[in-house]
Coordinates of C-alpha atoms and ligand atoms in Angstrom, one line a residue:
M1 CA 126.7 -180.8 17.8
D2 CA 126.5 -177.3 19.5
Y3 CA 123.0 -176.6 21.0
S4 CA 121.6 -173.5 22.2
S5 CA 120.8 -172.8 25.9
F6 CA 117.2 -173.8 25.1
G7 CA 118.5 -177.1 23.4
N8 CA 120.8 -177.8 26.3
K9 CA 118.0 -177.3 28.8
L10 CA 115.1 -179.1 27.1
G11 CA 117.2 -181.5 25.0
R12 CA 118.9 -183.3 27.9
F13 CA 117.6 -186.3 29.7
S14 CA 115.2 -185.3 32.4
G15 CA 113.1 -187.0 35.2
I16 CA 109.9 -186.8 33.2
T17 CA 111.7 -188.4 30.0
Q18 CA 113.0 -191.2 32.4
L19 CA 109.4 -191.7 33.4
M20 CA 107.9 -191.8 30.1
D21 CA 110.7 -194.0 28.8
D22 CA 110.0 -196.6 31.5
L23 CA 106.4 -196.4 30.8
N24 CA 107.1 -197.3 27.2
E25 CA 109.6 -200.1 28.2
G26 CA 106.8 -201.5 30.2
L27 CA 104.5 -201.6 27.4
T28 CA 106.8 -203.2 25.1
N29 CA 108.2 -205.7 27.6
P30 CA 105.5 -208.0 28.8
D31 CA 107.4 -209.2 31.9
A32 CA 107.8 -205.7 33.3
I33 CA 105.7 -204.9 36.2
M34 CA 104.7 -201.3 35.7
L35 CA 104.2 -199.5 38.9
G36 CA 105.9 -196.3 37.9
G37 CA 104.2 -194.2 35.2
G38 CA 100.9 -192.4 35.3
N39 CA 98.8 -194.3 32.9
P40 CA 95.3 -194.3 34.3
A41 CA 93.5 -197.6 34.9
R42 CA 91.6 -199.3 31.8
I43 CA 88.2 -199.4 33.4
P44 CA 86.1 -201.8 31.4
E45 CA 83.0 -199.7 31.8
M46 CA 84.8 -196.5 30.6
Q47 CA 86.3 -198.6 27.7
D48 CA 82.9 -199.7 26.7
H49 CA 81.5 -196.2 27.0
F50 CA 84.3 -194.9 24.8
D51 CA 83.9 -197.7 22.2
K52 CA 80.1 -196.9 21.9
L53 CA 80.7 -193.1 21.7
N54 CA 83.5 -193.5 19.1
Q55 CA 81.2 -195.7 17.0
R56 CA 78.3 -193.0 17.1
L57 CA 80.5 -190.3 16.3
L58 CA 82.0 -192.3 13.3
E59 CA 78.7 -193.0 12.1
S60 CA 77.3 -189.5 12.3
G61 CA 80.5 -188.3 10.3
A62 CA 81.5 -185.9 13.3
L63 CA 84.8 -187.8 14.1
T64 CA 86.0 -187.5 10.4
K65 CA 84.9 -184.0 10.3
A66 CA 86.7 -183.1 13.4
M67 CA 89.9 -184.8 12.0
M68 CA 89.7 -182.9 8.7
N69 CA 89.7 -179.5 10.3
Y70 CA 91.9 -177.2 12.3
D71 CA 90.1 -175.6 15.4
G72 CA 90.9 -172.1 16.4
P73 CA 93.9 -171.6 18.5
Q74 CA 91.7 -171.3 21.7
G75 CA 90.3 -174.8 20.9
K76 CA 87.1 -176.4 19.8
D77 CA 84.2 -173.9 20.3
S78 CA 81.5 -176.5 21.1
F79 CA 83.5 -178.0 24.0
I80 CA 84.6 -174.7 25.5
S81 CA 81.0 -173.5 25.3
S82 CA 79.4 -176.7 26.9
L83 CA 82.1 -176.7 29.5
A84 CA 81.4 -173.1 30.5
T85 CA 77.8 -173.8 30.9
L86 CA 78.5 -177.1 32.8
L87 CA 80.8 -175.3 35.3
R88 CA 78.7 -172.3 35.8
D89 CA 75.5 -174.7 36.5
T90 CA 77.4 -177.1 38.8
Y91 CA 79.5 -174.6 40.9
G92 CA 77.9 -171.1 40.1
W93 CA 81.4 -169.9 38.9
P94 CA 81.0 -166.8 36.7
I95 CA 82.6 -168.5 33.6
T96 CA 82.2 -167.9 30.0
E97 CA 83.7 -168.9 26.9
K98 CA 86.3 -166.2 27.3
N99 CA 87.7 -168.1 30.5
I100 CA 88.6 -171.4 28.7
S101 CA 91.4 -172.4 26.5
L102 CA 92.5 -175.9 25.5
S103 CA 95.9 -177.4 24.9
N104 CA 97.4 -180.5 23.8
G105 CA 97.4 -182.2 27.1
S106 CA 97.7 -180.1 30.3
Q107 CA 101.5 -180.8 30.4
S108 CA 102.0 -178.4 27.5
A109 CA 99.6 -175.9 29.3
F110 CA 101.9 -175.8 32.3
F111 CA 104.9 -175.2 30.2
N112 CA 103.1 -172.1 28.7
L113 CA 101.8 -170.9 32.0
F114 CA 105.1 -171.2 33.9
N115 CA 107.1 -169.5 31.2
L116 CA 104.3 -166.8 30.8
L117 CA 104.4 -166.0 34.7
A118 CA 108.0 -166.7 35.5
G119 CA 111.6 -166.5 34.0
E120 CA 113.2 -163.6 32.6
F121 CA 111.3 -160.3 32.2
D122 CA 112.0 -157.3 29.8
D123 CA 112.9 -155.0 32.5
G124 CA 115.7 -157.3 33.9
R125 CA 113.6 -158.9 36.7
S126 CA 113.5 -162.7 36.9
K127 CA 110.7 -164.5 38.9
K128 CA 110.0 -168.2 39.9
I129 CA 107.0 -170.3 40.3
L130 CA 106.4 -171.2 44.1
L131 CA 105.4 -174.8 44.9
P132 CA 104.2 -174.2 48.4
L133 CA 104.3 -177.9 49.2
A134 CA 107.1 -180.4 48.1
P135 CA 106.8 -183.2 47.1
E136 CA 105.1 -182.0 43.9
Y137 CA 104.5 -183.3 40.4
I138 CA 107.7 -184.4 38.6
G139 CA 106.3 -182.9 35.1
Y140 CA 106.8 -179.3 36.4
A141 CA 110.5 -179.8 37.1
D142 CA 111.8 -179.3 33.7
S143 CA 109.2 -177.0 32.4
G144 CA 111.0 -173.8 32.8
L145 CA 113.0 -172.1 30.0
A146 CA 115.0 -170.2 32.6
N147 CA 117.3 -172.2 35.1
N148 CA 116.1 -172.7 38.6
M149 CA 112.6 -171.5 37.8
F150 CA 111.0 -173.3 40.7
T151 CA 111.2 -172.9 44.4
S152 CA 109.5 -175.0 47.0
V153 CA 109.0 -175.5 50.7
K154 CA 109.1 -178.6 52.8
P155 CA 106.0 -179.8 54.3
T156 CA 105.1 -180.3 57.9
I157 CA 104.2 -184.0 58.5
E158 CA 101.1 -185.0 60.4
Q159 CA 101.4 -188.5 62.0
L160 CA 98.2 -190.4 61.7
P161 CA 97.1 -193.9 63.0
N162 CA 97.9 -197.2 61.2
R163 CA 101.3 -196.2 59.7
R164 CA 99.8 -193.3 57.7
F165 CA 100.9 -189.7 57.4
K166 CA 99.8 -186.6 55.7
Y167 CA 101.7 -183.6 54.4
H168 CA 100.5 -180.1 55.1
V169 CA 101.6 -176.6 53.7
D170 CA 104.1 -174.9 56.2
F171 CA 102.7 -171.4 56.2
D172 CA 105.3 -170.3 58.6
A173 CA 108.2 -171.2 56.2
L174 CA 106.5 -169.7 53.2
R175 CA 108.2 -166.7 51.8
I176 CA 106.7 -164.6 49.0
D177 CA 108.2 -161.4 47.7
D178 CA 108.3 -159.8 44.1
S179 CA 110.7 -162.7 42.9
I180 CA 107.5 -165.1 42.8
G181 CA 105.4 -164.9 39.7
A182 CA 102.7 -167.5 40.5
I183 CA 102.0 -170.1 43.2
C184 CA 101.2 -173.7 41.9
V185 CA 99.7 -176.8 43.6
S186 CA 98.5 -180.0 42.3
R187 CA 95.1 -181.0 44.1
P188 CA 95.1 -184.0 44.5
T189 CA 98.8 -184.1 44.4
N190 CA 100.8 -186.2 42.2
P191 CA 102.9 -188.0 43.7
T192 CA 101.4 -188.3 47.2
G193 CA 97.7 -188.5 46.9
N194 CA 97.5 -185.5 49.3
V195 CA 94.6 -183.2 49.0
L196 CA 95.2 -179.6 50.2
T197 CA 92.3 -178.8 52.8
D198 CA 89.9 -175.9 51.9
S199 CA 91.6 -173.9 54.7
E200 CA 95.0 -174.4 53.0
I201 CA 93.7 -173.4 49.6
S202 CA 91.8 -170.3 51.1
Q203 CA 95.1 -169.2 52.7
L204 CA 97.0 -169.6 49.4
D205 CA 94.4 -167.6 47.6
T206 CA 94.7 -164.8 50.1
L207 CA 98.4 -164.7 49.9
A208 CA 98.2 -164.8 46.0
R209 CA 96.1 -161.9 45.9
E210 CA 97.9 -159.9 48.5
H211 CA 101.0 -160.2 46.2
D212 CA 99.1 -159.7 42.9
I213 CA 100.1 -163.1 41.5
P214 CA 97.9 -165.9 40.3
L215 CA 97.3 -169.2 42.1
I216 CA 97.6 -172.2 39.7
I217 CA 95.6 -175.2 40.7
D218 CA 96.5 -178.5 38.9
N219 CA 93.1 -180.3 39.0
A220 CA 94.1 -183.1 36.7
Y221 CA 92.7 -185.7 39.1
G222 CA 90.1 -183.4 40.7
V223 CA 86.4 -182.6 40.6
P224 CA 84.1 -182.4 38.6
F225 CA 86.1 -184.8 36.5
P226 CA 87.6 -187.2 36.7
D227 CA 86.8 -187.1 40.4
I228 CA 89.6 -189.3 41.7
I229 CA 89.4 -187.5 45.0
F230 CA 88.2 -189.3 48.1
E231 CA 88.0 -186.2 50.7
P232 CA 84.9 -184.0 50.8
V233 CA 86.7 -180.6 49.7
T234 CA 85.1 -177.7 48.0
P235 CA 86.1 -177.0 44.4
F236 CA 87.7 -173.6 43.9
W237 CA 88.0 -171.0 41.2
N238 CA 88.0 -167.2 41.1
D239 CA 89.3 -164.6 38.6
N240 CA 92.9 -164.8 40.3
T241 CA 92.9 -168.7 40.0
I242 CA 94.1 -170.6 37.0
L243 CA 92.5 -173.9 37.1
C244 CA 94.0 -176.7 35.0
M245 CA 92.2 -179.7 34.0
S246 CA 92.6 -182.7 31.8
L247 CA 90.8 -185.5 30.0
S248 CA 93.6 -187.9 30.7
K249 CA 92.7 -189.4 34.0
L250 CA 89.1 -189.9 32.7
G251 CA 90.9 -192.6 30.6
L252 CA 91.8 -190.7 27.6
P253 CA 95.5 -189.8 27.9
G254 CA 96.1 -190.6 24.2
V255 CA 93.9 -187.9 22.9
R256 CA 96.0 -185.2 24.7
C257 CA 93.4 -182.6 25.9
G258 CA 94.2 -180.1 28.6
I259 CA 91.8 -177.2 29.7
V260 CA 92.9 -174.0 31.4
I261 CA 90.1 -172.0 33.3
A262 CA 91.4 -168.6 33.9
N263 CA 90.6 -164.8 33.7
E264 CA 90.4 -163.3 30.1
A265 CA 93.8 -161.7 30.1
I266 CA 95.5 -165.1 30.8
T267 CA 93.1 -166.9 28.3
T268 CA 94.0 -164.5 25.6
A269 CA 97.8 -164.9 26.2
L270 CA 97.5 -168.9 26.4
T271 CA 95.5 -168.7 23.1
N272 CA 98.2 -166.6 21.4
I273 CA 101.0 -169.0 22.6
T274 CA 99.0 -172.0 21.1
G275 CA 98.7 -170.2 17.8
V276 CA 102.5 -170.0 17.6
L277 CA 103.4 -173.4 19.0
N278 CA 100.7 -175.7 17.8
L279 CA 98.4 -173.6 15.3
A280 CA 95.5 -175.2 17.2
P281 CA 95.0 -177.8 19.9
S282 CA 93.9 -181.4 18.8
S283 CA 90.1 -181.7 17.9
I284 CA 89.6 -185.3 19.0
G285 CA 89.5 -185.0 22.8
P286 CA 87.2 -181.9 22.7
L287 CA 84.9 -183.7 20.2
L288 CA 84.6 -186.5 22.9
G289 CA 84.4 -184.3 25.8
N290 CA 81.5 -182.3 24.2
A291 CA 79.8 -185.6 23.5
L292 CA 80.2 -186.7 27.0
I293 CA 78.7 -183.5 28.3
E294 CA 75.8 -183.4 25.9
E295 CA 74.7 -187.0 26.9
Q296 CA 75.2 -185.9 30.5
Q297 CA 77.8 -188.6 31.2
L298 CA 80.9 -186.7 31.9
L299 CA 80.1 -185.9 35.7
E300 CA 78.0 -189.1 35.9
L301 CA 80.7 -191.5 34.9
S302 CA 83.3 -189.7 37.0
S303 CA 81.1 -189.9 40.2
T304 CA 79.7 -193.4 39.8
V305 CA 82.4 -195.4 38.0
I306 CA 85.8 -193.7 38.2
K307 CA 86.0 -192.5 41.6
P308 CA 84.7 -195.7 43.5
Y309 CA 87.1 -197.8 41.1
Y310 CA 90.2 -195.9 42.2
Q311 CA 88.9 -195.4 45.9
A312 CA 88.5 -199.2 46.5
K313 CA 91.9 -199.9 44.8
A314 CA 93.6 -197.4 46.8
L315 CA 92.5 -198.8 50.0
K316 CA 93.0 -202.5 49.0
V317 CA 96.6 -201.9 47.6
S318 CA 97.7 -199.9 50.7
Q319 CA 96.6 -202.7 52.8
W320 CA 98.5 -205.2 50.8
L321 CA 101.6 -203.1 51.1
L322 CA 101.1 -202.6 55.0
N323 CA 100.8 -206.5 55.3
A324 CA 103.9 -207.3 53.2
I325 CA 106.3 -204.8 54.8
D326 CA 105.6 -205.4 58.4
D327 CA 107.9 -202.8 59.8
E328 CA 107.2 -199.5 61.9
R329 CA 109.7 -197.6 59.6
F330 CA 107.3 -198.1 56.7
Q331 CA 104.4 -195.6 56.3
I332 CA 102.0 -194.6 53.5
H333 CA 100.8 -191.0 52.8
K334 CA 97.0 -191.2 53.4
P335 CA 95.6 -191.9 50.0
E336 CA 93.2 -188.9 49.4
G337 CA 93.0 -189.0 45.6
A338 CA 95.1 -189.2 42.5
I339 CA 96.4 -192.7 41.2
F340 CA 99.4 -193.2 43.2
L341 CA 100.5 -194.4 46.6
W342 CA 103.6 -192.5 48.2
L343 CA 105.7 -194.9 50.3
W344 CA 107.9 -193.6 53.2
F345 CA 110.8 -195.8 54.3
D346 CA 112.2 -193.9 57.3
E347 CA 115.8 -194.6 58.0
L348 CA 116.3 -196.5 54.8
P349 CA 120.2 -197.0 54.5
I350 CA 120.0 -196.6 50.7
S351 CA 118.5 -193.9 48.6
A352 CA 115.3 -194.2 46.9
N353 CA 117.1 -193.9 43.7
E354 CA 119.3 -196.8 44.6
L355 CA 116.1 -198.8 45.5
Y356 CA 114.5 -197.9 42.1
Q357 CA 117.7 -199.2 40.3
R358 CA 117.6 -202.6 42.2
L359 CA 113.8 -202.9 41.7
K360 CA 114.3 -202.2 37.9
K361 CA 116.8 -205.0 37.7
R362 CA 114.2 -207.3 39.0
G363 CA 111.6 -206.0 36.7
V364 CA 109.7 -203.8 38.9
L365 CA 109.3 -200.1 37.9
I366 CA 108.4 -197.4 40.4
V367 CA 109.6 -193.9 40.5
P368 CA 112.2 -192.7 43.1
G369 CA 111.0 -189.9 45.3
E370 CA 114.0 -187.5 44.8
H371 CA 112.5 -186.3 41.5
F372 CA 109.5 -184.7 43.3
F373 CA 111.4 -182.6 45.6
I374 CA 111.6 -179.8 43.0
G375 CA 113.8 -176.9 44.0
I376 CA 115.0 -178.6 47.3
D377 CA 118.2 -180.3 47.9
D378 CA 118.9 -180.3 51.7
P379 CA 121.6 -182.9 52.7
N380 CA 120.2 -182.5 56.2
W381 CA 116.7 -183.7 55.2
P382 CA 116.8 -187.5 54.7
H383 CA 113.1 -187.8 54.1
Q384 CA 113.6 -186.6 50.4
R385 CA 115.7 -189.7 49.8
Q386 CA 113.5 -192.2 51.5
C387 CA 110.2 -192.2 49.6
V388 CA 108.9 -193.8 46.3
R389 CA 105.9 -193.4 44.3
M390 CA 104.0 -196.4 43.0
N391 CA 100.9 -196.5 40.6
Y392 CA 98.1 -198.6 42.4
V393 CA 95.8 -199.2 39.4
Q394 CA 97.6 -201.7 37.2
D395 CA 96.6 -205.5 37.0
E396 CA 96.1 -206.8 40.5
D397 CA 98.4 -209.9 39.9
D398 CA 101.1 -207.7 38.8
I399 CA 100.7 -205.4 41.7
Q400 CA 100.8 -208.3 44.2
R401 CA 104.1 -209.8 42.5
G402 CA 105.5 -206.2 42.4
I403 CA 104.7 -205.7 46.3
A404 CA 106.4 -209.0 47.1
I405 CA 109.7 -207.9 45.3
I406 CA 109.4 -204.4 46.9
A407 CA 109.2 -205.9 50.3
E408 CA 112.1 -208.2 49.7
E409 CA 114.3 -205.5 48.4
V410 CA 113.3 -203.1 51.3
Q411 CA 113.9 -205.7 53.9
R412 CA 117.4 -206.5 52.3
A413 CA 118.3 -202.9 52.3
Y414 CA 117.2 -202.4 56.0
A415 CA 119.4 -205.4 56.8
E416 CA 122.3 -203.9 55.1
G417 CA 122.0 -200.7 57.4
Ligands
LIG501 C1 99.4 -183.6 38.5 C2 99.4 -183.7 37.0 N1 99.4 -182.5 36.3 C3 99.4 -182.8 34.9 C4 99.6 -183.9 34.3 C5 99.7 -183.8 32.9 O1 98.7 -184.6 32.2 P1 98.2 -184.6 30.7 O2 99.3 -183.7 30.0 O3 98.1 -185.8 30.2 O4 96.9 -183.6 30.7 C6 99.6 -185.1 35.0 C7 99.9 -186.3 34.3 O5 100.2 -187.4 34.9 C8 99.7 -185.0 36.4 O6 99.8 -186.2 37.2

């Protein structure tokens, strides 16, 4: 079959497809230890709350009504309106209904945003999305219609006590010119759990304004919901910021609800794109989101149930890892948020990809780090082949069994070197 350029680019197997395939394999193979994908934890208190909420929405007829109607292309009005009020009241941001558009998951919002702001332009110019700190979210990597749509910058590495480290943006290495269409960061970062400091965000904002390009902040794990962030940082938005949020990590990935908070021009463009691609975003997530806001539980559950749950797990699982792999060459990125731990095996004689294959054969699924260094392939920088991402929120017995196997394989690999 002869495919178009679009077909060749998007129809081929990609890192994100591998990840979602593995996730599905884990769901169908009861023996697999799934430390790879981005499924959030099934927190009993959240599940209980969603059950009761669904029951109430079913009994009132609201659920069936939502399923039987298309919303407008911007997304469900009631949710957009209650969210605008919530953000205005919580942070004092000057947000109205004209600043919010919804999507079928934030993944599809990123696809639309990246291709809106970068790629080929009518006047012959081409632009890229700058990821100022690699490693960065694997889901961006194949989201460009044009080839090579991302450029990224290696981080500086701060060494911390107790075999911890933290990445920082290397502002000295950051080059912005008119070939850059937007800057994009996830905060907290998937895969590393890094949280960009207030100062880093403020510097990126200044750079974006100076070059008249937007700063996209991927807030899939951030504040005010789902609040999987363990550092006291200031939430950030202004009319040059595009803040992307999601209901997924609240525990609702299946409803596919993404939220983009941006200036009116960007909101209008995204709304028009949704009309073409989807007619309208799904109604179910916004219905639940609106109900959670009305009963004042969205922020309450985030800060009192979700955040403490993840924070306690991140600490516990990183300690298990450090105990199991007692080797100075093994370090963990300081867990500051998100649902992953980022493991660095310095001087590892095999690539992270080879380690992934060996672990997969033994039924343990993690994600090799190479995928996350989007736009960088530097043979002189071994770090990008020495890291793996693991999800720390699955069943604790599975995690412990998985860690024991990871420890064995890593020690075997070091012994080979
Ligand atoms: C950083 C980040 N951004 C965006 C997404 C996309 O999430 P969704 O499409 O479920 O909103 C994810 C999913 O794991 C993520 O980790």
